[in-house]
Tab-separated table of N, CA and C in Angstrom:
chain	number	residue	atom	x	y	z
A	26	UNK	N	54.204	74.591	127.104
A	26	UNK	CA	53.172	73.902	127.864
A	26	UNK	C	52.571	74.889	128.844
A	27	UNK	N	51.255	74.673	128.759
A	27	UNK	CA	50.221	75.381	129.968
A	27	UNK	C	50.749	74.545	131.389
A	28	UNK	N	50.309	75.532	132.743
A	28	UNK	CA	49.681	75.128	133.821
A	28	UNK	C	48.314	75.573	133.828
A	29	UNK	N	47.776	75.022	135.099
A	29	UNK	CA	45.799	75.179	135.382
A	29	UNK	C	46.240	76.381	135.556
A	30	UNK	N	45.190	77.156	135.516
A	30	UNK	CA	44.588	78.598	135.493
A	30	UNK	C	44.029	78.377	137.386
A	31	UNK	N	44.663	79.429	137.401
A	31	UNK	CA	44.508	79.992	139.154
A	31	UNK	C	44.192	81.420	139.541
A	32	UNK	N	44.062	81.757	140.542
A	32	UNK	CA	43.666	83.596	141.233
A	32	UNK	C	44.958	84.440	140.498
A	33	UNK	N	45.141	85.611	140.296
A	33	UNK	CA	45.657	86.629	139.969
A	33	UNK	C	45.112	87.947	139.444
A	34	UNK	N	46.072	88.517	139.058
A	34	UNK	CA	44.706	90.410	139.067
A	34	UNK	C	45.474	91.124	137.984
A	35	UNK	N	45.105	92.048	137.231
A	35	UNK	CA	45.365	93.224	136.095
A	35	UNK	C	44.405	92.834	134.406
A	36	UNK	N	43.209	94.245	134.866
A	36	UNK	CA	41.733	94.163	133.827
A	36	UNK	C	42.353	94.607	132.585
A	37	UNK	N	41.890	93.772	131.556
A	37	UNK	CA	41.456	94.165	130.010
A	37	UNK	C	40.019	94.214	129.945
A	38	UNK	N	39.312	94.859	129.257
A	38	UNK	CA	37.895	95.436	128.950
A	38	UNK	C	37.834	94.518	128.133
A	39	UNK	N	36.017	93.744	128.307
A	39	UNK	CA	35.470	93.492	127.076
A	39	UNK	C	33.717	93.629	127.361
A	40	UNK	N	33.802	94.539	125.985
A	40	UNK	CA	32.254	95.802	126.397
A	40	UNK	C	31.453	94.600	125.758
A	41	UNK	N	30.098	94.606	125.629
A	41	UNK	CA	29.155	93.929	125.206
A	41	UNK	C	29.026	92.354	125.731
A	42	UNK	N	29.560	91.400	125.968
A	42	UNK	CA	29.312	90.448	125.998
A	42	UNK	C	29.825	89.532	127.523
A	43	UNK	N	39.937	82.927	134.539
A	43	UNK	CA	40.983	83.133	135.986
A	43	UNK	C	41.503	83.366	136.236
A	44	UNK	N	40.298	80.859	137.027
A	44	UNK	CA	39.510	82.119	137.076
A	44	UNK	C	38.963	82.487	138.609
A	45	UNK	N	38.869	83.803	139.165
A	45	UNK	CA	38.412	83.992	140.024
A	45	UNK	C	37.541	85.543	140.183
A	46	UNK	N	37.051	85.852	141.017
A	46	UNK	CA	35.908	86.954	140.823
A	46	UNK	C	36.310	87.845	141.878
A	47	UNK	N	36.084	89.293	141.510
A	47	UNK	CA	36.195	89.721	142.882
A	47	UNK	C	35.412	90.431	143.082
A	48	UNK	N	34.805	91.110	143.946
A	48	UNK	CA	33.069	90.795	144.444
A	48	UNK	C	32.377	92.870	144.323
A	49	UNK	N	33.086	93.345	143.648
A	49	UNK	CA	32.334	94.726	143.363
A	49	UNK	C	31.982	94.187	141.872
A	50	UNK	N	30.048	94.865	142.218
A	50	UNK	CA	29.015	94.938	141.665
A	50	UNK	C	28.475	93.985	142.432
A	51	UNK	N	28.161	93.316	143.279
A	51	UNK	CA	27.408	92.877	144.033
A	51	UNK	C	26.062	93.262	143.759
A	52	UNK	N	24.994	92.558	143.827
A	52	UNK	CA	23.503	92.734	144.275
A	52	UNK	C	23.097	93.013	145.549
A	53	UNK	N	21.979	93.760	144.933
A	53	UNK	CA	21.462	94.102	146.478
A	53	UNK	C	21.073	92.521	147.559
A	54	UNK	N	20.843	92.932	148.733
A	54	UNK	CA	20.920	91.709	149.301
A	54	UNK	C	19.298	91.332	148.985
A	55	UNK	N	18.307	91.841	148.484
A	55	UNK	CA	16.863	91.214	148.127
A	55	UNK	C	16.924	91.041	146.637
A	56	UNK	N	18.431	90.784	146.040
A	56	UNK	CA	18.063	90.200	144.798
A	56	UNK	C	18.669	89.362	144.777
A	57	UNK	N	17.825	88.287	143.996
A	57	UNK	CA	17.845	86.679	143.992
A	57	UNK	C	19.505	86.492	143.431
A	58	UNK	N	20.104	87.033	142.779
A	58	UNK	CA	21.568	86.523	142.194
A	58	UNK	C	22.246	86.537	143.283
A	59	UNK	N	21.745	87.422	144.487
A	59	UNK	CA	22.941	87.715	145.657
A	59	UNK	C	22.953	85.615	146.396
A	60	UNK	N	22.220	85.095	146.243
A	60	UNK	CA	22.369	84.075	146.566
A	60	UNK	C	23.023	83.172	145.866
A	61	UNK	N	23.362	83.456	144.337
A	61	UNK	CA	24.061	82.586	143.756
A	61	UNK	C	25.361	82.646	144.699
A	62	UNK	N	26.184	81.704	144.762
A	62	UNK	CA	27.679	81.622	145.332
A	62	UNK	C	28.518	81.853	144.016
A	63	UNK	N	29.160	82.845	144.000
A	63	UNK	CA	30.102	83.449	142.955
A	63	UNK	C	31.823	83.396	143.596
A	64	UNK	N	32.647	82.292	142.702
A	64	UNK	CA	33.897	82.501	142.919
A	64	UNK	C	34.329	81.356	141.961
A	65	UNK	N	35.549	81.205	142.316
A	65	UNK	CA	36.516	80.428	141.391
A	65	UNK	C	36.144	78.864	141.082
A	66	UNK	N	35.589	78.256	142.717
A	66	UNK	CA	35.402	77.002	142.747
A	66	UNK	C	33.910	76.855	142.221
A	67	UNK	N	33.304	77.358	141.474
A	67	UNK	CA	31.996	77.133	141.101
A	67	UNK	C	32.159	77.626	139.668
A	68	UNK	N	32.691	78.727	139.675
A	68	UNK	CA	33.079	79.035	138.041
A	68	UNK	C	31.701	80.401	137.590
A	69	UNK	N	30.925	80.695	138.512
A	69	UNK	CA	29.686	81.694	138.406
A	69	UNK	C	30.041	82.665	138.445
A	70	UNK	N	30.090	83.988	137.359
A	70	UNK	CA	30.006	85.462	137.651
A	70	UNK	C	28.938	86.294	137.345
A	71	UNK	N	29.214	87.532	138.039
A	71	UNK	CA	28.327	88.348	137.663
A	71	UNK	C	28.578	89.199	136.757
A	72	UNK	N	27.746	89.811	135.644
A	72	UNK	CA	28.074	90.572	134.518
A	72	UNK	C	28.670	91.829	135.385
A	73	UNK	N	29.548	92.366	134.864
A	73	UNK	CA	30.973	93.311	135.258
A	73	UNK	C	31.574	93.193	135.985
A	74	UNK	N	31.994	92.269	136.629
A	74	UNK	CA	32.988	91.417	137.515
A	74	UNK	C	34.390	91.467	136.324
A	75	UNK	N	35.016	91.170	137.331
A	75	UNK	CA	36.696	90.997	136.935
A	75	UNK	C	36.616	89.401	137.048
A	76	UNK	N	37.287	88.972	136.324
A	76	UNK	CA	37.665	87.555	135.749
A	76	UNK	C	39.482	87.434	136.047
A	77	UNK	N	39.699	86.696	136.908
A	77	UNK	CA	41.124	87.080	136.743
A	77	UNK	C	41.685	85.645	136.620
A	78	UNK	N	42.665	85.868	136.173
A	78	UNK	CA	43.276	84.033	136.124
A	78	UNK	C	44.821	84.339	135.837
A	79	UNK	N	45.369	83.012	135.754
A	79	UNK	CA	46.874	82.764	135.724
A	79	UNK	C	46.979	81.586	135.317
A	80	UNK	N	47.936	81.487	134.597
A	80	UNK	CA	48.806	80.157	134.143
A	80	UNK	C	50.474	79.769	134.018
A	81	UNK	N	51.024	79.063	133.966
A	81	UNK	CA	51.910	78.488	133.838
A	81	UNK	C	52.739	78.282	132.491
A	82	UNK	N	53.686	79.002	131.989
A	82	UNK	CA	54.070	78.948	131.041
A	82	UNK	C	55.411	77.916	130.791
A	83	UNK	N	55.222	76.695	130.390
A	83	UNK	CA	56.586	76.074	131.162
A	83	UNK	C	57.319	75.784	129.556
A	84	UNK	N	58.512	75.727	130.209
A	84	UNK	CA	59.896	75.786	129.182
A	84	UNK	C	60.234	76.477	127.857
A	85	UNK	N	59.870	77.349	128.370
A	85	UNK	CA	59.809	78.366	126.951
A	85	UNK	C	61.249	78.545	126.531
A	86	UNK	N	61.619	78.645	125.305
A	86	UNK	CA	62.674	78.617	124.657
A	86	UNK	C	63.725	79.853	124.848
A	87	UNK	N	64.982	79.593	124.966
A	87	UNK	CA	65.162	81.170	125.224
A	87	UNK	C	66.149	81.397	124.045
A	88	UNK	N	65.993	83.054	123.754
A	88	UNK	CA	66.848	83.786	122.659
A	88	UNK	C	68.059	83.563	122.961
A	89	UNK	N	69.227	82.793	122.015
A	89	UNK	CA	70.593	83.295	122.480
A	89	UNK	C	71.564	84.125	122.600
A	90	UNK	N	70.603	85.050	122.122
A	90	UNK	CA	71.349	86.879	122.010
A	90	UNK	C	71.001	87.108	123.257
A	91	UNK	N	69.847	86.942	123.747
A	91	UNK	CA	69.254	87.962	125.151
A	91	UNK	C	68.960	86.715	126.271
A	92	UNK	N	68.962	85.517	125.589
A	92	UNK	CA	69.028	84.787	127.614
A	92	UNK	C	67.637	84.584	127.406
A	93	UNK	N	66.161	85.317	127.326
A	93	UNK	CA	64.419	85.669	127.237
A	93	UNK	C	63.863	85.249	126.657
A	94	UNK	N	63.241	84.563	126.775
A	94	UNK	CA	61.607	83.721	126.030
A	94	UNK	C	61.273	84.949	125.005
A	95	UNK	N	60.385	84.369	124.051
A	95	UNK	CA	60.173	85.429	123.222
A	95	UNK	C	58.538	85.117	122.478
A	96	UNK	N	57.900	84.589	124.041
A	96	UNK	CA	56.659	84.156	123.524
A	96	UNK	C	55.794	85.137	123.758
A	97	UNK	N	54.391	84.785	123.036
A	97	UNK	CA	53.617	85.725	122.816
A	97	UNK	C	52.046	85.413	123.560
A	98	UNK	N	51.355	86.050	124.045
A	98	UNK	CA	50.260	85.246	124.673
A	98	UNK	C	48.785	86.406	124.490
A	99	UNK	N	47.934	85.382	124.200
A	99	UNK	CA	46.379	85.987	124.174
A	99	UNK	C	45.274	85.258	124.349
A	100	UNK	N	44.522	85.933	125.128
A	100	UNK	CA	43.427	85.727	125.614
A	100	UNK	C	41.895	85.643	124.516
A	101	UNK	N	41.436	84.724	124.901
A	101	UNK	CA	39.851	84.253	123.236
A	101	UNK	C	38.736	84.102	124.523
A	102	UNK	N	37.398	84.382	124.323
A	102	UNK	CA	36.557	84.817	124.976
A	102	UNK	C	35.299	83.807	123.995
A	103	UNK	N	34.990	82.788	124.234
A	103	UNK	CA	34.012	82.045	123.375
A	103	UNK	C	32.677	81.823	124.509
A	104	UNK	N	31.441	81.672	123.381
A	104	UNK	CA	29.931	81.665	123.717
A	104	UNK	C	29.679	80.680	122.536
A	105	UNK	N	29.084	79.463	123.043
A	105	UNK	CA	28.371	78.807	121.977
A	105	UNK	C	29.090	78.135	120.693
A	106	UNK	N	30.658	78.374	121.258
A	106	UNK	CA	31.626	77.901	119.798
A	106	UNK	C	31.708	79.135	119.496
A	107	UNK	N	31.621	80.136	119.632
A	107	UNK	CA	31.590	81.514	118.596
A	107	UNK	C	32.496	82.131	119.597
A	108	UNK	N	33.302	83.079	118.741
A	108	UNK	CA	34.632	83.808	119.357
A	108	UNK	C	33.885	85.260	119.586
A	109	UNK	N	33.716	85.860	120.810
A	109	UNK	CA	33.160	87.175	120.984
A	109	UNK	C	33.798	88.220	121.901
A	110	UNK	N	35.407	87.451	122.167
A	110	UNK	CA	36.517	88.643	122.358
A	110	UNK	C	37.350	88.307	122.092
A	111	UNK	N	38.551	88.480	121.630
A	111	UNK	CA	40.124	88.220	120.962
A	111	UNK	C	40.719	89.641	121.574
A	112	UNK	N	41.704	89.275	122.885
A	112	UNK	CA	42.574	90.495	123.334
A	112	UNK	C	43.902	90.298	122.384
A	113	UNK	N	44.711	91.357	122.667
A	113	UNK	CA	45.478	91.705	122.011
A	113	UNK	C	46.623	91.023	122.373
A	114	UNK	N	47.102	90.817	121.518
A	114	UNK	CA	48.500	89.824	121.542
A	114	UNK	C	49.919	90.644	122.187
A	115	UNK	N	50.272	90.076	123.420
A	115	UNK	CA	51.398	90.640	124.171
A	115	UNK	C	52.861	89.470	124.360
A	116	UNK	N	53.409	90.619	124.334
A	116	UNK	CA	55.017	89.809	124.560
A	116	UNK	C	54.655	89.623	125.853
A	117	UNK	N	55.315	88.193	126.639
A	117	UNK	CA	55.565	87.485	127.396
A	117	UNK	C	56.765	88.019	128.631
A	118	UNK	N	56.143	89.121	129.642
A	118	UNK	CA	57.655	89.749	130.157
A	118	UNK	C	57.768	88.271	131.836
A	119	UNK	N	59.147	88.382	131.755
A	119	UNK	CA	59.951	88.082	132.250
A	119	UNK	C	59.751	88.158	133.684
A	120	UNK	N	59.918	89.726	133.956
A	120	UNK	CA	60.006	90.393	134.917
A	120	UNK	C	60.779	89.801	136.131
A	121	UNK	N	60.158	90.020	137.655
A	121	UNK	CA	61.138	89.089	138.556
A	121	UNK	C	60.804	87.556	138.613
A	122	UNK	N	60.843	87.202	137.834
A	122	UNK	CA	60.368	85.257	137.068
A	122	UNK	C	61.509	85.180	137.762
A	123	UNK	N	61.416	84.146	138.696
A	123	UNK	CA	63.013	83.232	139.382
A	123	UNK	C	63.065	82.403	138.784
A	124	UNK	N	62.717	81.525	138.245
A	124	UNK	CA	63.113	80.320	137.039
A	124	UNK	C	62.415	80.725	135.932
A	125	UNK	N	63.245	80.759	134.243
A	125	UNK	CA	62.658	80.910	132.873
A	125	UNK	C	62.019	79.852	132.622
A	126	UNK	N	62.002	78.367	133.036
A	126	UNK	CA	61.346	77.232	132.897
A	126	UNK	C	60.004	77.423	133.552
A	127	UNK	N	59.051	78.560	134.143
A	127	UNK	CA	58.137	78.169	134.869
A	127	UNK	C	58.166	79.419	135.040
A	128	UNK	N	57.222	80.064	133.905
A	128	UNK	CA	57.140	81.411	133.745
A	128	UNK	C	55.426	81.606	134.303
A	129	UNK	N	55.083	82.333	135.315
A	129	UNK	CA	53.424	82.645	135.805
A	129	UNK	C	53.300	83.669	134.588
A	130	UNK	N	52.367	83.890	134.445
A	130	UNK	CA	51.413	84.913	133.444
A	130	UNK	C	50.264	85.088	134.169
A	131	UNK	N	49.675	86.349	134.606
A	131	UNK	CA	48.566	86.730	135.215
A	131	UNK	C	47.771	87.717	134.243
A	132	UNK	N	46.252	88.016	134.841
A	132	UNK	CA	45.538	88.990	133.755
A	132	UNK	C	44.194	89.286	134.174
A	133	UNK	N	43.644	89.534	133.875
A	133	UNK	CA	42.361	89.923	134.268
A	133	UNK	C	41.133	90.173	132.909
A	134	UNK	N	40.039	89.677	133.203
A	134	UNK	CA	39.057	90.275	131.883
A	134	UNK	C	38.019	90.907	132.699
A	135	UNK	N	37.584	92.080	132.277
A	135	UNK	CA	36.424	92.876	133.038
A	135	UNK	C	35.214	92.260	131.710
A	136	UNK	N	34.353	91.120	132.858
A	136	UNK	CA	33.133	91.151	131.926
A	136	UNK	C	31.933	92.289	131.628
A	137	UNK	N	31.637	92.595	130.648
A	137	UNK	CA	30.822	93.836	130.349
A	137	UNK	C	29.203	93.655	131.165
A	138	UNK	N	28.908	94.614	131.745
A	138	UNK	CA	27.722	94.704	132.317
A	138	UNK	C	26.486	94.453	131.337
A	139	UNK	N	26.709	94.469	130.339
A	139	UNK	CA	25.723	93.724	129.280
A	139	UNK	C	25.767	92.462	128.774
A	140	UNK	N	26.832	92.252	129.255
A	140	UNK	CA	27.338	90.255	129.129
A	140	UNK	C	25.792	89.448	129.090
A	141	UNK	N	25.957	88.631	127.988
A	141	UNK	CA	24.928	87.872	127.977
A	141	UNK	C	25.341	86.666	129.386
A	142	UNK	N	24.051	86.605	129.683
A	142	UNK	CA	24.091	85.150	131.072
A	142	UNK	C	24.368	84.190	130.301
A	143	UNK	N	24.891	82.990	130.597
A	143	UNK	CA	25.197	81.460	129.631
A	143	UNK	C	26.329	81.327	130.105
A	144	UNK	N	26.725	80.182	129.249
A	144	UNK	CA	28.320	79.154	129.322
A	144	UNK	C	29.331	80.215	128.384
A	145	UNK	N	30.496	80.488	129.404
A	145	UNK	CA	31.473	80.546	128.176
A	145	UNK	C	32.866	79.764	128.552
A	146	UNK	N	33.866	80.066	127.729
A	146	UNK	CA	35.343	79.442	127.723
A	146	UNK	C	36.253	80.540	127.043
A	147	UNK	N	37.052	80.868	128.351
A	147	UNK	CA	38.473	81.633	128.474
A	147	UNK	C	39.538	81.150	128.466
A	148	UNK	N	39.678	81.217	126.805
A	148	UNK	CA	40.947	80.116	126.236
A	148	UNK	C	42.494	81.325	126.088
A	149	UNK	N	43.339	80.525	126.885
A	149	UNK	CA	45.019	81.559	126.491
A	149	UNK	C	46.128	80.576	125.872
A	150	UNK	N	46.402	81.418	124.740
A	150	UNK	CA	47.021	80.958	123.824
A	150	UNK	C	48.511	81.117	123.906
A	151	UNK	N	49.391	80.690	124.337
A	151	UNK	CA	50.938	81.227	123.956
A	151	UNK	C	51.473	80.214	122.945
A	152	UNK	N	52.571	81.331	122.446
A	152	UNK	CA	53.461	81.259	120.959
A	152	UNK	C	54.775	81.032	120.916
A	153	UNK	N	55.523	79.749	121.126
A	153	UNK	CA	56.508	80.406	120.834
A	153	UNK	C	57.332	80.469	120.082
A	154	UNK	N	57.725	81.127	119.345
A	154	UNK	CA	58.489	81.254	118.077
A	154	UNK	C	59.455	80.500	117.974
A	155	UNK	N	60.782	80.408	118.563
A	155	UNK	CA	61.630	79.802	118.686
A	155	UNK	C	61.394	78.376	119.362
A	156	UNK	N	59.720	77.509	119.446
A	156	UNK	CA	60.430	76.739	119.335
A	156	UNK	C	59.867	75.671	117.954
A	157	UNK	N	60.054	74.834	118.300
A	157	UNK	CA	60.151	73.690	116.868
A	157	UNK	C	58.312	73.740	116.415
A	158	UNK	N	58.085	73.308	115.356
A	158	UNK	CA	56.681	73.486	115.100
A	158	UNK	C	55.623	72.902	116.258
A	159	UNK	N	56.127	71.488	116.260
A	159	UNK	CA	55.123	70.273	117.274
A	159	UNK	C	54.801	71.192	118.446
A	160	UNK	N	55.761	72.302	118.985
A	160	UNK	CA	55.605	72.728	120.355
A	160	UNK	C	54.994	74.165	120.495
A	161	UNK	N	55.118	74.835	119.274
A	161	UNK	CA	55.206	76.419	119.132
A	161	UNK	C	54.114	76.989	119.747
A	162	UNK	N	52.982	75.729	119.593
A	162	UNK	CA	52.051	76.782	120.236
A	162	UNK	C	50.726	75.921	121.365
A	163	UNK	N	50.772	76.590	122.720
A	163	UNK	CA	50.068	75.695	123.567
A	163	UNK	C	48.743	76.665	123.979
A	164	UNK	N	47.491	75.930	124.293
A	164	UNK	CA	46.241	76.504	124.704
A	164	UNK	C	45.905	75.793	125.960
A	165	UNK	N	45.376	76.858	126.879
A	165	UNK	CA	45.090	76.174	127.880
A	165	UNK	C	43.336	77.231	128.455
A	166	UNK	N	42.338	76.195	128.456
A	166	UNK	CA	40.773	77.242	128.250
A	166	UNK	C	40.468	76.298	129.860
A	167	UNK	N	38.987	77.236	130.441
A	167	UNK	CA	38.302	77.088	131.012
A	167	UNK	C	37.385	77.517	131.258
A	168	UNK	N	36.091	76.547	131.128
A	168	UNK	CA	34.774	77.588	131.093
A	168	UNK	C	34.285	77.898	132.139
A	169	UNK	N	33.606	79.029	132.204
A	169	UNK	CA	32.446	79.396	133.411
A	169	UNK	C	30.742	79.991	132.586
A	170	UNK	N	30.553	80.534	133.722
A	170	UNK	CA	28.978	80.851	133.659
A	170	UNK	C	28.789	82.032	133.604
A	171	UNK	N	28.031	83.223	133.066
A	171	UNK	CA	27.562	84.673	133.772
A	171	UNK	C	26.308	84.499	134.122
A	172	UNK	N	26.260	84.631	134.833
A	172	UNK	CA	24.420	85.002	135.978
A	172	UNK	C	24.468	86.596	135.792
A	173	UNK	N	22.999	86.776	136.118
A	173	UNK	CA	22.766	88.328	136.057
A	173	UNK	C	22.432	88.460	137.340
């Protein structure tokens, strides 16, 4: 199971085309976007902004050789219904996680300075193998906007 997507930080690139923003590339202050309000609670970015988000990975199954979840998680980048980034699929670390039931996952997407303006949805997918089919695999998306 997902939690909501919240603030957190560390960029993956995606050239051509949470959540929260953090504010280099700014406009000059006589251009009209500098007035858009850009952040989490509005869901508005600017093309090459960092996108950062977090979720909640809850009760993930653990290996009984190693004690560790052994899920897998990735990030889908959609415009219009159409898929126009798929990051790369990563093991699920642990790290200093104080409870395995309520695992955070953080990340970041650097939107490309050529990003088309429009609606999209930043869907994250985790896997987890070990557990039963009904559960194996949970999505948790949220859309925003790019302004230029």
């Amino acid at each position: 199971d997902l939690g909501t997507p919240k603030k957190t930080a560390g960029p993956d690139e995606v050239a051509g085309n949470q959540a929260a923003s953090n504010q280099a590339g700014q406009p000059k202050k006589d251009d009209d976007a500098s007035r858009l309000p850009v952040n989490a609670a509005t869901r508005l970015f600017k093309q090459g902004q960092v996108l950062q988000y977090s979720v909640i990975v809850y009760n993930a199954r653990l290996d009984k050789a190693t004690a560790q979840p052994q899920v897998l998680t990735q990030i889908q980048l959609f415009r219009d219904g159409k898929l126009v980034f798929t990051g790369k699929e990563n093991a699920l670390g642990t790290g200093n996680q104080p409870d395995l039931k309520r695992i955070t996952v953080t990340g970041a997407l650097k939107l490309g300075a050529d990003l088309s303006s429009g609606e999209y949805v930043l869907q994250f997918t985790a896997t987890d193998p070990l557990a039963d089919e009904k559960h194996r695999v949970a999505t948790q998306w949220i859309d925003f906007e790019v302004v230029k």
